[in-house]
PDB file of C-alpha atoms in Angstrom:
ATOM      1  CA  VAL A   9      -1.580 -10.483  10.532  1.00  0.00           C
ATOM      2  CA  GLN A  10       2.311 -10.093   9.938  1.00  0.00           C
ATOM      3  CA  LEU A  11       3.025  -7.969   6.981  1.00  0.00           C
ATOM      4  CA  GLN A  12       6.565  -7.162   5.909  1.00  0.00           C
ATOM      5  CA  ALA A  13       7.274  -4.423   3.349  1.00  0.00           C
ATOM      6  CA  SER A  14      10.870  -3.995   0.930  1.00  0.00           C
ATOM      7  CA  GLY A  15      12.182  -3.028  -1.873  1.00  0.00           C
ATOM      8  CA  GLY A  16      11.958   0.673  -0.989  1.00  0.00           C
ATOM      9  CA  GLY A  17      15.169   2.630  -2.282  1.00  0.00           C
ATOM     10  CA  LEU A  18      16.570   5.853  -3.128  1.00  0.00           C
ATOM     11  CA  VAL A  19      15.446   6.484  -7.171  1.00  0.00           C
ATOM     12  CA  GLN A  20      15.693   9.583  -9.547  1.00  0.00           C
ATOM     13  CA  ALA A  21      13.051  11.208 -10.477  1.00  0.00           C
ATOM     14  CA  GLY A  22      11.524   9.560 -12.999  1.00  0.00           C
ATOM     15  CA  GLY A  23      12.358   5.966 -12.103  1.00  0.00           C
ATOM     16  CA  SER A  24      10.615   3.410 -10.778  1.00  0.00           C
ATOM     17  CA  LEU A  25      10.029   0.925  -7.910  1.00  0.00           C
ATOM     18  CA  ARG A  26       8.017  -1.952  -6.980  1.00  0.00           C
ATOM     19  CA  LEU A  27       7.205  -2.361  -3.178  1.00  0.00           C
ATOM     20  CA  SER A  28       6.414  -5.802  -1.855  1.00  0.00           C
ATOM     21  CA  CYS A  29       4.843  -7.084   1.479  1.00  0.00           C
ATOM     22  CA  ALA A  30       4.267 -10.189   1.960  1.00  0.00           C
ATOM     23  CA  ALA A  31       1.512 -11.851   4.532  1.00  0.00           C
ATOM     24  CA  SER A  32       1.915 -14.413   7.204  1.00  0.00           C
ATOM     25  CA  GLY A  33      -0.533 -15.611  10.087  1.00  0.00           C
ATOM     26  CA  ARG A  34      -3.963 -15.347   9.962  1.00  0.00           C
ATOM     27  CA  THR A  35      -4.025 -14.438   5.863  1.00  0.00           C
ATOM     28  CA  PHE A  36      -7.365 -16.258   4.601  1.00  0.00           C
ATOM     29  CA  GLY A  37      -9.135 -13.482   6.684  1.00  0.00           C
ATOM     30  CA  ILE A  38      -8.262 -10.810   4.274  1.00  0.00           C
ATOM     31  CA  TYR A  39     -10.691  -8.562   3.213  1.00  0.00           C
ATOM     32  CA  GLY A  40      -8.365  -5.721   2.066  1.00  0.00           C
ATOM     33  CA  MET A  41      -4.807  -4.729   1.471  1.00  0.00           C
ATOM     34  CA  GLY A  42      -3.593  -1.041   1.657  1.00  0.00           C
ATOM     35  CA  TRP A  43      -0.509   0.907   0.592  1.00  0.00           C
ATOM     36  CA  PHE A  44      -0.392   4.169   2.321  1.00  0.00           C
ATOM     37  CA  ARG A  45       2.609   6.670   3.246  1.00  0.00           C
ATOM     38  CA  GLN A  46       4.042   9.437   5.125  1.00  0.00           C
ATOM     39  CA  ALA A  47       6.528  11.485   4.319  1.00  0.00           C
ATOM     40  CA  PRO A  48       8.499  13.846   7.392  1.00  0.00           C
ATOM     41  CA  GLY A  49       6.585  16.681   8.917  1.00  0.00           C
ATOM     42  CA  LYS A  50       3.607  15.328   7.567  1.00  0.00           C
ATOM     43  CA  GLU A  51      -0.745  13.003   8.252  1.00  0.00           C
ATOM     44  CA  ARG A  52      -0.214   9.387   7.011  1.00  0.00           C
ATOM     45  CA  GLU A  53      -1.851   9.833   3.492  1.00  0.00           C
ATOM     46  CA  PHE A  54      -3.287   7.007   1.339  1.00  0.00           C
ATOM     47  CA  VAL A  55      -2.043   5.630  -1.652  1.00  0.00           C
ATOM     48  CA  ALA A  56      -3.470   2.569  -3.131  1.00  0.00           C
ATOM     49  CA  ALA A  57      -5.890  -0.067  -2.020  1.00  0.00           C
ATOM     50  CA  ILE A  58      -7.342  -3.468  -2.595  1.00  0.00           C
ATOM     51  CA  ARG A  59     -10.060  -5.851  -2.190  1.00  0.00           C
ATOM     52  CA  TRP A  60      -8.080  -9.003  -1.906  1.00  0.00           C
ATOM     53  CA  GLY A  61     -10.037 -11.850  -3.175  1.00  0.00           C
ATOM     54  CA  ILE A  62     -11.582 -10.220  -6.026  1.00  0.00           C
ATOM     55  CA  GLY A  63      -8.609  -7.810  -7.285  1.00  0.00           C
ATOM     56  CA  THR A  64     -10.787  -4.319  -7.354  1.00  0.00           C
ATOM     57  CA  THR A  65      -8.359  -1.704  -6.799  1.00  0.00           C
ATOM     58  CA  TYR A  66      -8.456   1.685  -5.912  1.00  0.00           C
ATOM     59  CA  TYR A  67      -5.569   4.756  -6.068  1.00  0.00           C
ATOM     60  CA  ALA A  68      -5.599   8.356  -4.640  1.00  0.00           C
ATOM     61  CA  ASP A  69      -5.871  11.079  -7.496  1.00  0.00           C
ATOM     62  CA  SER A  70      -2.563  11.965  -7.345  1.00  0.00           C
ATOM     63  CA  MET A  71      -1.241   7.992  -8.123  1.00  0.00           C
ATOM     64  CA  LYS A  72      -3.391   6.933 -10.487  1.00  0.00           C
ATOM     65  CA  GLY A  73      -1.371   6.631 -13.507  1.00  0.00           C
ATOM     66  CA  ARG A  74       1.788   6.429 -11.694  1.00  0.00           C
ATOM     67  CA  PHE A  75       1.806   3.463  -9.666  1.00  0.00           C
ATOM     68  CA  THR A  76      -0.520   0.268 -10.084  1.00  0.00           C
ATOM     69  CA  ILE A  77      -1.270  -1.803  -6.742  1.00  0.00           C
ATOM     70  CA  SER A  78      -1.550  -5.636  -6.903  1.00  0.00           C
ATOM     71  CA  ARG A  79      -1.516  -8.484  -5.084  1.00  0.00           C
ATOM     72  CA  ASP A  80      -0.544 -12.492  -5.385  1.00  0.00           C
ATOM     73  CA  ASN A  81      -3.522 -15.118  -3.781  1.00  0.00           C
ATOM     74  CA  ALA A  82      -0.568 -17.691  -3.439  1.00  0.00           C
ATOM     75  CA  LYS A  83       2.392 -16.416  -2.466  1.00  0.00           C
ATOM     76  CA  ASN A  84       0.311 -14.366   0.237  1.00  0.00           C
ATOM     77  CA  THR A  85       2.418 -10.957  -1.210  1.00  0.00           C
ATOM     78  CA  LEU A  86       1.188  -7.515  -1.438  1.00  0.00           C
ATOM     79  CA  TYR A  87       2.956  -4.958  -4.649  1.00  0.00           C
ATOM     80  CA  LEU A  88       2.922  -1.304  -5.199  1.00  0.00           C
ATOM     81  CA  GLN A  89       4.815  -0.647  -8.892  1.00  0.00           C
ATOM     82  CA  MET A  90       5.804   2.936  -8.524  1.00  0.00           C
ATOM     83  CA  ASN A  91       6.402   4.276 -12.019  1.00  0.00           C
ATOM     84  CA  SER A  92       7.942   8.567 -12.539  1.00  0.00           C
ATOM     85  CA  LEU A  93       8.345   8.702  -9.546  1.00  0.00           C
ATOM     86  CA  LYS A  94       8.491  12.548  -8.199  1.00  0.00           C
ATOM     87  CA  PRO A  95      10.605  14.178  -5.109  1.00  0.00           C
ATOM     88  CA  GLU A  96       7.182  14.444  -3.587  1.00  0.00           C
ATOM     89  CA  ASP A  97       7.196  11.196  -3.694  1.00  0.00           C
ATOM     90  CA  THR A  98       9.587  10.598  -1.235  1.00  0.00           C
ATOM     91  CA  ALA A  99       8.010   8.442   1.984  1.00  0.00           C
ATOM     92  CA  VAL A 100       8.237   6.437   4.572  1.00  0.00           C
ATOM     93  CA  TYR A 101       5.718   3.422   2.703  1.00  0.00           C
ATOM     94  CA  TYR A 102       3.455   1.114   4.960  1.00  0.00           C
ATOM     95  CA  CYS A 103       1.402  -1.714   3.649  1.00  0.00           C
ATOM     96  CA  THR A 104      -1.471  -2.585   6.048  1.00  0.00           C
ATOM     97  CA  ALA A 105      -4.261  -5.278   5.896  1.00  0.00           C
ATOM     98  CA  GLY A 106      -8.089  -5.428   7.461  1.00  0.00           C
ATOM     99  CA  SER A 107     -10.335  -7.927   7.646  1.00  0.00           C
ATOM    100  CA  TYR A 108     -13.560  -6.598   8.425  1.00  0.00           C
ATOM    101  CA  THR A 109     -16.137  -6.731   6.154  1.00  0.00           C
ATOM    102  CA  ALA A 110     -18.065  -4.431   7.194  1.00  0.00           C
ATOM    103  CA  ASN A 111     -18.348  -0.683   6.263  1.00  0.00           C
ATOM    104  CA  TYR A 112     -14.984  -1.269   4.065  1.00  0.00           C
ATOM    105  CA  ASP A 113     -13.344   2.354   3.814  1.00  0.00           C
ATOM    106  CA  TYR A 114     -10.148   1.664   1.651  1.00  0.00           C
ATOM    107  CA  ALA A 115      -8.635   5.528   1.946  1.00  0.00           C
ATOM    108  CA  ARG A 116      -9.057   5.558   5.273  1.00  0.00           C
ATOM    109  CA  ALA A 117      -6.229   3.900   7.513  1.00  0.00           C
ATOM    110  CA  GLU A 118      -8.420   3.190  11.143  1.00  0.00           C
ATOM    111  CA  TRP A 119      -9.734   0.388   9.125  1.00  0.00           C
ATOM    112  CA  TYR A 120      -7.453  -1.674   9.007  1.00  0.00           C
ATOM    113  CA  ASP A 121      -6.136  -4.012  11.782  1.00  0.00           C
ATOM    114  CA  ASP A 122      -2.164  -4.396  10.479  1.00  0.00           C
ATOM    115  CA  TRP A 123       0.532  -2.333   9.705  1.00  0.00           C
ATOM    116  CA  GLY A 124       4.188  -3.142   8.492  1.00  0.00           C
ATOM    117  CA  GLN A 125       6.977  -1.922   9.486  1.00  0.00           C
ATOM    118  CA  GLY A 126       7.180   0.609   6.700  1.00  0.00           C
ATOM    119  CA  THR A 127       9.964   0.455   3.931  1.00  0.00           C
ATOM    120  CA  GLN A 128      11.831   4.368   2.662  1.00  0.00           C
ATOM    121  CA  VAL A 129      11.593   5.498  -0.666  1.00  0.00           C
ATOM    122  CA  THR A 130      13.691   8.680  -1.983  1.00  0.00           C
ATOM    123  CA  VAL A 131      13.140   9.957  -4.713  1.00  0.00           C
ATOM    124  CA  SER A 132      15.828  12.810  -5.750  1.00  0.00           C
ATOM    125  CA  SER A 133      15.595  15.459  -8.333  1.00  0.00           C
TER     126      SER A 133
END
């Protein structure tokens, strides 16, 4: 699966952004998709995930209530609506997709097969 992320940019603290991730290729096999982020000097961390077929969502604790993950199956597109952004949300955001139905571990980067190129989100104070 090929993934193309977009929608990043510069926003002031308290603002909002919506990230998109267009999937192409063998999309019929997608079991779950997610967003991870990586700030300079830090490890990649889980943000949110969604079961592609049934739409069940999962969030990192620090994103609950501020971020919303969703998908449009018809368009093969994943979204991340980010509200009440904070400077500590500044990072490169990556979308990812996985097809294994066994041992689904939505918060573990190793479960996923394919990754997009990342989109930069910068939140100014």
